[in-house]
PDB file of C-alpha atoms in Angstrom:
ATOM      1  CA  PRO A   1       0.276  -0.090  -0.380  1.00  0.00           C
ATOM      2  CA  ALA A   2       0.663   3.521  -0.665  1.00  0.00           C
ATOM      3  CA  ALA A   3       3.817   4.612   2.451  1.00  0.00           C
ATOM      4  CA  VAL A   4       1.367   6.426   5.199  1.00  0.00           C
ATOM      5  CA  ASP A   5       3.593   6.552   8.956  1.00  0.00           C
ATOM      6  CA  VAL A   6       1.700   5.400  12.048  1.00  0.00           C
ATOM      7  CA  SER A   7       5.402   4.528  13.744  1.00  0.00           C
ATOM      8  CA  LYS A   8       4.356   7.853  15.644  1.00  0.00           C
ATOM      9  CA  LEU A   9       1.431   5.898  17.157  1.00  0.00           C
ATOM     10  CA  ASP A  10       1.515   4.631  20.211  1.00  0.00           C
ATOM     11  CA  GLU A  11      -0.835   1.119  21.202  1.00  0.00           C
ATOM     12  CA  GLY A  12      -4.038   3.155  21.669  1.00  0.00           C
ATOM     13  CA  GLN A  13      -3.670   5.546  18.703  1.00  0.00           C
ATOM     14  CA  ARG A  14      -2.681   1.889  15.885  1.00  0.00           C
ATOM     15  CA  LYS A  15      -6.367   0.246  18.005  1.00  0.00           C
ATOM     16  CA  ILE A  16      -7.829   3.112  17.080  1.00  0.00           C
ATOM     17  CA  PHE A  17      -6.465   3.198  12.933  1.00  0.00           C
ATOM     18  CA  ASP A  18      -6.658  -0.110  12.430  1.00  0.00           C
ATOM     19  CA  ARG A  19     -10.652   0.294  13.413  1.00  0.00           C
ATOM     20  CA  VAL A  20     -11.269   2.920  11.441  1.00  0.00           C
ATOM     21  CA  LEU A  21      -9.807   1.755   8.353  1.00  0.00           C
ATOM     22  CA  GLU A  22     -11.963  -1.462   8.248  1.00  0.00           C
ATOM     23  CA  ARG A  23     -15.234   0.539   9.923  1.00  0.00           C
ATOM     24  CA  GLU A  24     -15.109   3.349   6.985  1.00  0.00           C
ATOM     25  CA  PRO A  25     -16.265   2.555   3.300  1.00  0.00           C
ATOM     26  CA  SER A  26     -13.414   3.178   0.246  1.00  0.00           C
ATOM     27  CA  ALA A  27     -13.234   6.738  -0.220  1.00  0.00           C
ATOM     28  CA  CYS A  28     -14.315   6.262  -3.671  1.00  0.00           C
ATOM     29  CA  GLY A  29     -17.312   4.130  -2.328  1.00  0.00           C
ATOM     30  CA  LYS A  30     -16.322   1.133  -3.127  1.00  0.00           C
ATOM     31  CA  GLY A  31     -17.698  -1.395  -2.167  1.00  0.00           C
ATOM     32  CA  HIS A  32     -15.080  -2.649   0.647  1.00  0.00           C
ATOM     33  CA  SER A  33     -13.376  -1.245   4.000  1.00  0.00           C
ATOM     34  CA  LEU A  34     -11.083   2.150   4.255  1.00  0.00           C
ATOM     35  CA  MET A  35      -8.358  -0.420   5.058  1.00  0.00           C
ATOM     36  CA  HIS A  36      -8.713  -2.625   1.571  1.00  0.00           C
ATOM     37  CA  SER A  37      -8.813   0.055  -0.295  1.00  0.00           C
ATOM     38  CA  TRP A  38      -5.652   1.074   0.984  1.00  0.00           C
ATOM     39  CA  LYS A  39      -4.139  -2.182   0.484  1.00  0.00           C
ATOM     40  CA  ASN A  40      -5.355  -3.303  -2.408  1.00  0.00           C
ATOM     41  CA  ASP A  41      -6.719  -0.252  -4.456  1.00  0.00           C
ATOM     42  CA  SER A  42      -3.949   1.057  -5.937  1.00  0.00           C
ATOM     43  CA  ALA A  43      -6.180   3.658  -8.425  1.00  0.00           C
ATOM     44  CA  CYS A  44      -7.806   4.812  -5.773  1.00  0.00           C
ATOM     45  CA  ARG A  45      -5.950   7.338  -4.553  1.00  0.00           C
ATOM     46  CA  ALA A  46      -8.522   9.121  -2.573  1.00  0.00           C
ATOM     47  CA  SER A  47      -8.646   6.644  -0.089  1.00  0.00           C
ATOM     48  CA  PHE A  48      -4.728   7.019   0.510  1.00  0.00           C
ATOM     49  CA  TYR A  49      -5.341  10.430   1.709  1.00  0.00           C
ATOM     50  CA  ALA A  50      -8.707   9.615   3.140  1.00  0.00           C
ATOM     51  CA  VAL A  51      -6.179   7.288   5.274  1.00  0.00           C
ATOM     52  CA  ARG A  52      -3.511  10.030   5.855  1.00  0.00           C
ATOM     53  CA  THR A  53      -5.828  11.437   6.768  1.00  0.00           C
ATOM     54  CA  VAL A  54      -7.036   9.102   9.820  1.00  0.00           C
ATOM     55  CA  ALA A  55      -3.143   8.818  10.807  1.00  0.00           C
ATOM     56  CA  ARG A  56      -3.442  12.325  11.469  1.00  0.00           C
ATOM     57  CA  LEU A  57      -6.371  12.810  13.581  1.00  0.00           C
ATOM     58  CA  ALA A  58      -5.819   9.737  15.583  1.00  0.00           C
ATOM     59  CA  GLY A  59      -1.965  10.831  16.117  1.00  0.00           C
ATOM     60  CA  GLU A  60      -3.275  14.025  17.142  1.00  0.00           C
ATOM     61  CA  GLY A  61      -5.933  11.775  19.973  1.00  0.00           C
ATOM     62  CA  ILE A  62      -9.071  11.981  18.698  1.00  0.00           C
ATOM     63  CA  LEU A  63     -11.846   9.298  19.060  1.00  0.00           C
ATOM     64  CA  ASP A  64     -12.565   7.076  15.872  1.00  0.00           C
ATOM     65  CA  SER A  65     -16.316   8.540  16.402  1.00  0.00           C
ATOM     66  CA  GLU A  66     -14.879  11.553  15.954  1.00  0.00           C
ATOM     67  CA  ILE A  67     -12.551  10.702  13.077  1.00  0.00           C
ATOM     68  CA  SER A  68     -14.957   8.785  11.066  1.00  0.00           C
ATOM     69  CA  GLU A  69     -17.634  12.422  10.906  1.00  0.00           C
ATOM     70  CA  ARG A  70     -14.235  14.307   9.538  1.00  0.00           C
ATOM     71  CA  LEU A  71     -14.022  11.617   7.332  1.00  0.00           C
ATOM     72  CA  ARG A  72     -17.756  11.240   5.820  1.00  0.00           C
ATOM     73  CA  GLU A  73     -17.537  15.552   5.550  1.00  0.00           C
ATOM     74  CA  ARG A  74     -14.089  15.396   3.980  1.00  0.00           C
ATOM     75  CA  PHE A  75     -15.201  12.798   1.159  1.00  0.00           C
ATOM     76  CA  ARG A  76     -18.859  12.856   1.329  1.00  0.00           C
ATOM     77  CA  GLY A  77     -19.617  16.365   1.394  1.00  0.00           C
ATOM     78  CA  PRO A  78     -20.870  18.169  -1.081  1.00  0.00           C
ATOM     79  CA  LYS A  79     -18.556  21.063  -3.335  1.00  0.00           C
ATOM     80  CA  VAL A  80     -19.622  24.812  -3.583  1.00  0.00           C
ATOM     81  CA  THR A  81     -19.130  27.611  -6.635  1.00  0.00           C
ATOM     82  CA  ILE A  82     -17.994  29.596  -4.841  1.00  0.00           C
ATOM     83  CA  ASP A  83     -18.664  33.516  -6.544  1.00  0.00           C
ATOM     84  CA  LEU A  84     -14.922  35.264  -5.631  1.00  0.00           C
ATOM     85  CA  SER A  85     -15.593  38.204  -8.553  1.00  0.00           C
ATOM     86  CA  ARG A  86     -15.385  40.972  -5.713  1.00  0.00           C
ATOM     87  CA  ALA A  87     -13.348  39.545  -3.195  1.00  0.00           C
ATOM     88  CA  PRO A  88      -9.608  40.522  -2.871  1.00  0.00           C
ATOM     89  CA  SER A  89      -6.862  37.322  -3.245  1.00  0.00           C
ATOM     90  CA  LYS A  90      -3.529  36.655  -2.371  1.00  0.00           C
ATOM     91  CA  GLY A  91      -0.746  33.792  -4.480  1.00  0.00           C
ATOM     92  CA  ALA A  92      -0.598  32.644  -8.111  1.00  0.00           C
ATOM     93  CA  GLU A  93      -3.102  33.954 -10.023  1.00  0.00           C
ATOM     94  CA  SER A  94      -3.342  30.775 -11.853  1.00  0.00           C
ATOM     95  CA  GLY A  95      -2.755  28.452  -8.950  1.00  0.00           C
ATOM     96  CA  LYS A  96      -4.362  25.299  -8.528  1.00  0.00           C
ATOM     97  CA  VAL A  97      -5.578  25.140  -5.413  1.00  0.00           C
ATOM     98  CA  THR A  98      -7.380  27.561  -4.114  1.00  0.00           C
ATOM     99  CA  LEU A  99      -7.925  28.400  -0.239  1.00  0.00           C
ATOM    100  CA  VAL A 100     -11.425  30.393   0.504  1.00  0.00           C
ATOM    101  CA  GLU A 101     -11.909  31.972   4.027  1.00  0.00           C
ATOM    102  CA  PHE A 102     -14.888  33.577   5.400  1.00  0.00           C
ATOM    103  CA  ALA A 103     -13.931  35.551   8.330  1.00  0.00           C
ATOM    104  CA  ASP A 104     -16.041  37.689  11.088  1.00  0.00           C
ATOM    105  CA  TYR A 105     -12.687  40.696  12.260  1.00  0.00           C
ATOM    106  CA  GLU A 106     -14.207  39.974  16.007  1.00  0.00           C
ATOM    107  CA  CYS A 107     -13.092  35.691  15.964  1.00  0.00           C
ATOM    108  CA  GLY A 108     -10.064  35.230  17.800  1.00  0.00           C
ATOM    109  CA  HIS A 109      -9.990  31.920  15.245  1.00  0.00           C
ATOM    110  CA  CYS A 110      -9.832  33.695  12.033  1.00  0.00           C
ATOM    111  CA  LYS A 111      -7.508  36.580  13.310  1.00  0.00           C
ATOM    112  CA  ASP A 112      -5.857  32.605  14.285  1.00  0.00           C
ATOM    113  CA  ALA A 113      -6.006  31.583  10.498  1.00  0.00           C
ATOM    114  CA  MET A 114      -5.925  34.221   8.095  1.00  0.00           C
ATOM    115  CA  ALA A 115      -2.148  34.050  10.494  1.00  0.00           C
ATOM    116  CA  MET A 116      -1.557  31.239   9.005  1.00  0.00           C
ATOM    117  CA  MET A 117      -2.019  32.469   4.543  1.00  0.00           C
ATOM    118  CA  PRO A 118       1.197  33.295   4.880  1.00  0.00           C
ATOM    119  CA  THR A 119       3.223  30.442   5.146  1.00  0.00           C
ATOM    120  CA  LEU A 120       1.193  28.529   3.288  1.00  0.00           C
ATOM    121  CA  LEU A 121       1.239  31.390   0.499  1.00  0.00           C
ATOM    122  CA  ALA A 122       5.573  30.728   0.663  1.00  0.00           C
ATOM    123  CA  GLU A 123       4.959  27.060   1.178  1.00  0.00           C
ATOM    124  CA  TYR A 124       2.867  27.034  -2.310  1.00  0.00           C
ATOM    125  CA  PRO A 125       3.615  30.068  -4.442  1.00  0.00           C
ATOM    126  CA  LYS A 126       2.781  28.204  -7.589  1.00  0.00           C
ATOM    127  CA  ASP A 127       0.060  26.505  -7.114  1.00  0.00           C
ATOM    128  CA  LEU A 128      -2.066  28.569  -4.209  1.00  0.00           C
ATOM    129  CA  LYS A 129      -4.080  31.132  -4.024  1.00  0.00           C
ATOM    130  CA  VAL A 130      -6.109  32.781  -0.906  1.00  0.00           C
ATOM    131  CA  TYR A 131      -9.252  34.850  -1.317  1.00  0.00           C
ATOM    132  CA  PHE A 132     -11.037  36.561   1.753  1.00  0.00           C
ATOM    133  CA  LYS A 133     -15.181  36.632   2.140  1.00  0.00           C
ATOM    134  CA  HIS A 134     -16.921  38.730   4.850  1.00  0.00           C
ATOM    135  CA  PHE A 135     -19.388  37.270   7.036  1.00  0.00           C
ATOM    136  CA  PRO A 136     -19.871  38.712  10.561  1.00  0.00           C
ATOM    137  CA  LEU A 137     -21.812  37.026  12.621  1.00  0.00           C
ATOM    138  CA  GLY A 138     -25.450  38.722  13.850  1.00  0.00           C
ATOM    139  CA  GLY A 139     -24.547  41.412  16.731  1.00  0.00           C
ATOM    140  CA  HIS A 140     -20.758  41.718  16.400  1.00  0.00           C
ATOM    141  CA  VAL A 141     -21.146  44.942  15.253  1.00  0.00           C
ATOM    142  CA  GLY A 142     -17.727  45.973  15.192  1.00  0.00           C
ATOM    143  CA  SER A 143     -16.980  43.806  12.758  1.00  0.00           C
ATOM    144  CA  VAL A 144     -20.130  44.947  10.135  1.00  0.00           C
ATOM    145  CA  ASN A 145     -17.826  48.853  10.521  1.00  0.00           C
ATOM    146  CA  ALA A 146     -14.560  46.422   9.749  1.00  0.00           C
ATOM    147  CA  ALA A 147     -15.774  44.458   6.675  1.00  0.00           C
ATOM    148  CA  LEU A 148     -17.022  47.924   5.215  1.00  0.00           C
ATOM    149  CA  ALA A 149     -13.629  49.338   6.057  1.00  0.00           C
ATOM    150  CA  ALA A 150     -11.829  46.872   4.550  1.00  0.00           C
ATOM    151  CA  THR A 151     -13.692  46.872   1.612  1.00  0.00           C
ATOM    152  CA  SER A 152     -13.783  50.742   1.533  1.00  0.00           C
ATOM    153  CA  ALA A 153      -9.525  49.916   2.077  1.00  0.00           C
ATOM    154  CA  GLN A 154     -10.495  47.709  -0.867  1.00  0.00           C
ATOM    155  CA  ARG A 155     -11.570  49.739  -3.316  1.00  0.00           C
ATOM    156  CA  GLN A 156      -8.130  51.744  -3.528  1.00  0.00           C
ATOM    157  CA  GLY A 157      -6.023  47.946  -3.360  1.00  0.00           C
ATOM    158  CA  LYS A 158      -4.762  48.594  -0.217  1.00  0.00           C
ATOM    159  CA  PHE A 159      -7.535  45.492   1.338  1.00  0.00           C
ATOM    160  CA  TRP A 160      -5.016  43.145   2.539  1.00  0.00           C
ATOM    161  CA  PRO A 161      -2.903  46.165   4.603  1.00  0.00           C
ATOM    162  CA  PHE A 162      -5.980  47.208   6.366  1.00  0.00           C
ATOM    163  CA  ASN A 163      -6.857  44.013   6.783  1.00  0.00           C
ATOM    164  CA  GLU A 164      -3.942  43.762   8.772  1.00  0.00           C
ATOM    165  CA  LYS A 165      -5.070  46.084  10.083  1.00  0.00           C
ATOM    166  CA  ILE A 166      -8.467  45.216  11.601  1.00  0.00           C
ATOM    167  CA  TRP A 167      -6.667  42.009  12.469  1.00  0.00           C
ATOM    168  CA  GLU A 168      -3.936  43.367  15.512  1.00  0.00           C
ATOM    169  CA  ASN A 169      -6.774  45.335  16.754  1.00  0.00           C
ATOM    170  CA  PHE A 170      -9.404  42.863  16.751  1.00  0.00           C
ATOM    171  CA  ASP A 171     -11.076  43.210  20.530  1.00  0.00           C
ATOM    172  CA  ARG A 172     -11.866  47.287  20.121  1.00  0.00           C
ATOM    173  CA  LEU A 173     -13.384  47.897  16.718  1.00  0.00           C
ATOM    174  CA  THR A 174     -15.070  50.842  16.896  1.00  0.00           C
ATOM    175  CA  PRO A 175     -15.432  53.727  14.672  1.00  0.00           C
ATOM    176  CA  ALA A 176     -12.428  55.625  15.937  1.00  0.00           C
ATOM    177  CA  LEU A 177     -10.615  52.631  15.665  1.00  0.00           C
ATOM    178  CA  LEU A 178     -10.372  52.499  11.962  1.00  0.00           C
ATOM    179  CA  GLU A 179     -10.634  55.630  11.265  1.00  0.00           C
ATOM    180  CA  ALA A 180      -7.594  55.987  13.061  1.00  0.00           C
ATOM    181  CA  VAL A 181      -6.002  52.868  10.711  1.00  0.00           C
ATOM    182  CA  ALA A 182      -7.629  54.774   7.674  1.00  0.00           C
ATOM    183  CA  LYS A 183      -5.330  57.205   8.712  1.00  0.00           C
ATOM    184  CA  GLU A 184      -2.013  55.211   8.909  1.00  0.00           C
ATOM    185  CA  ILE A 185      -2.475  53.234   5.817  1.00  0.00           C
ATOM    186  CA  PRO A 186       0.707  55.075   3.089  1.00  0.00           C
ATOM    187  CA  GLY A 187      -0.855  55.610  -0.334  1.00  0.00           C
ATOM    188  CA  LEU A 188      -4.837  55.220   1.274  1.00  0.00           C
ATOM    189  CA  ASP A 189      -6.851  58.358   0.378  1.00  0.00           C
ATOM    190  CA  PHE A 190      -8.765  59.201   3.615  1.00  0.00           C
ATOM    191  CA  ASP A 191     -11.389  61.758   2.047  1.00  0.00           C
ATOM    192  CA  ARG A 192     -12.389  58.780  -0.197  1.00  0.00           C
ATOM    193  CA  TRP A 193     -12.223  55.877   1.621  1.00  0.00           C
ATOM    194  CA  TYR A 194     -14.567  57.505   4.379  1.00  0.00           C
ATOM    195  CA  GLY A 195     -17.141  58.757   0.754  1.00  0.00           C
ATOM    196  CA  ASP A 196     -16.712  55.035  -0.001  1.00  0.00           C
ATOM    197  CA  LEU A 197     -17.436  53.676   3.068  1.00  0.00           C
ATOM    198  CA  LYS A 198     -21.127  54.982   2.586  1.00  0.00           C
ATOM    199  CA  THR A 199     -21.829  53.926  -0.335  1.00  0.00           C
ATOM    200  CA  ASP A 200     -24.432  50.816  -2.076  1.00  0.00           C
ATOM    201  CA  GLU A 201     -21.227  49.625  -3.740  1.00  0.00           C
ATOM    202  CA  VAL A 202     -19.511  48.651  -0.170  1.00  0.00           C
ATOM    203  CA  ARG A 203     -21.777  47.289   1.598  1.00  0.00           C
ATOM    204  CA  SER A 204     -23.967  45.732  -1.030  1.00  0.00           C
ATOM    205  CA  GLN A 205     -20.549  43.549  -1.183  1.00  0.00           C
ATOM    206  CA  VAL A 206     -20.071  42.951   2.779  1.00  0.00           C
ATOM    207  CA  ILE A 207     -24.210  42.409   2.530  1.00  0.00           C
ATOM    208  CA  ASP A 208     -23.722  39.341  -0.249  1.00  0.00           C
ATOM    209  CA  ASP A 209     -20.452  38.065   1.488  1.00  0.00           C
ATOM    210  CA  ARG A 210     -21.861  37.534   4.525  1.00  0.00           C
ATOM    211  CA  GLY A 211     -25.896  36.006   1.782  1.00  0.00           C
ATOM    212  CA  GLU A 212     -23.978  33.571   0.216  1.00  0.00           C
ATOM    213  CA  GLY A 213     -21.862  31.981   3.095  1.00  0.00           C
ATOM    214  CA  ARG A 214     -25.953  32.317   5.127  1.00  0.00           C
ATOM    215  CA  ASN A 215     -26.441  30.066   1.310  1.00  0.00           C
ATOM    216  CA  PHE A 216     -23.657  27.587   2.664  1.00  0.00           C
ATOM    217  CA  GLU A 217     -24.995  26.958   6.261  1.00  0.00           C
ATOM    218  CA  ILE A 218     -22.236  28.630   7.755  1.00  0.00           C
ATOM    219  CA  HIS A 219     -23.385  28.967  11.172  1.00  0.00           C
ATOM    220  CA  LYS A 220     -19.317  29.808  12.415  1.00  0.00           C
ATOM    221  CA  THR A 221     -16.529  31.176  11.030  1.00  0.00           C
ATOM    222  CA  PRO A 222     -13.831  30.608  10.150  1.00  0.00           C
ATOM    223  CA  ALA A 223     -15.302  28.404   7.276  1.00  0.00           C
ATOM    224  CA  ILE A 224     -12.280  27.956   4.853  1.00  0.00           C
ATOM    225  CA  TYR A 225     -12.793  25.668   1.771  1.00  0.00           C
ATOM    226  CA  ILE A 226     -10.109  24.760  -0.231  1.00  0.00           C
ATOM    227  CA  ASN A 227     -11.811  23.911  -4.220  1.00  0.00           C
ATOM    228  CA  GLY A 228     -14.928  24.349  -3.381  1.00  0.00           C
ATOM    229  CA  ARG A 229     -14.534  21.759   0.137  1.00  0.00           C
ATOM    230  CA  LEU A 230     -15.760  22.905   2.967  1.00  0.00           C
ATOM    231  CA  PHE A 231     -12.476  22.421   5.716  1.00  0.00           C
ATOM    232  CA  THR A 232     -13.975  19.613   8.029  1.00  0.00           C
ATOM    233  CA  GLU A 233     -11.310  20.593  10.837  1.00  0.00           C
ATOM    234  CA  GLU A 234     -10.010  23.026  13.035  1.00  0.00           C
ATOM    235  CA  PRO A 235      -7.357  24.741  11.197  1.00  0.00           C
ATOM    236  CA  SER A 236      -4.321  23.687  11.405  1.00  0.00           C
ATOM    237  CA  LEU A 237      -1.027  24.365   9.129  1.00  0.00           C
ATOM    238  CA  ALA A 238      -0.737  20.230   9.709  1.00  0.00           C
ATOM    239  CA  GLY A 239      -4.718  20.053   8.418  1.00  0.00           C
ATOM    240  CA  LEU A 240      -4.090  22.761   5.813  1.00  0.00           C
ATOM    241  CA  ARG A 241      -1.610  21.318   3.883  1.00  0.00           C
ATOM    242  CA  ASP A 242      -3.107  18.192   3.736  1.00  0.00           C
ATOM    243  CA  TRP A 243      -6.091  19.180   2.134  1.00  0.00           C
ATOM    244  CA  ILE A 244      -4.176  21.455  -0.190  1.00  0.00           C
ATOM    245  CA  ASP A 245      -1.151  18.116  -1.168  1.00  0.00           C
ATOM    246  CA  GLU A 246      -4.427  16.762  -1.713  1.00  0.00           C
ATOM    247  CA  GLU A 247      -5.654  18.154  -4.342  1.00  0.00           C
ATOM    248  CA  LEU A 248      -2.392  18.758  -5.899  1.00  0.00           C
ATOM    249  CA  GLY A 249      -1.979  15.244  -5.687  1.00  0.00           C
ATOM    250  CA  ARG A 250       0.675  15.165  -3.613  1.00  0.00           C
TER     251      ARG A 250
END
């Protein structure tokens, strides 16, 4: 079978690994177990990634029932088409992998996930493109105002520096703070930014992002999609690399 490193699993983790592989079906939808698929069906590349995922999650101490649920979500979940026509982006222009993060600016986990993006972009310079979509959660007034402010800055090509400053201050996103940030961004015309802030174009972009996320039944942030598939784990570099590598056939 294709090599999957299980040498670091302790006895209990190895039992979980074996149980999941015997119980779960082939990731290619064939009529045999994931274990059989891994050992005997080299044509089913998806089963290799599924087995590698089981080994990683078992090594992280995840219980077999949760591992099974994550496998079902990852390999049998729906694939969506995301409107990226207005979304700010960075990375490889013709990359094979598209990563989209729906985020709330008052969400600490969103901040942590966004902090991983520079590392991933550096590791996959020819293959990865990252997009940002706004998904302010209900009651997060500061997040709504920050999303509008960042979108207004985007109209001057200053989304990413503005985005970075917002995360630095994610726990105190007052209108005064956002205005101060706008004045700090080199090359940003403050008067134009302030005027754009109140336009229907800026507001509609944030509203449309949020509406699209609701259509995808996003209930919490961050919600990360990799080539249209919802990333079903807590964001980590190891997990994100694993999903990206799968898309690249590595």
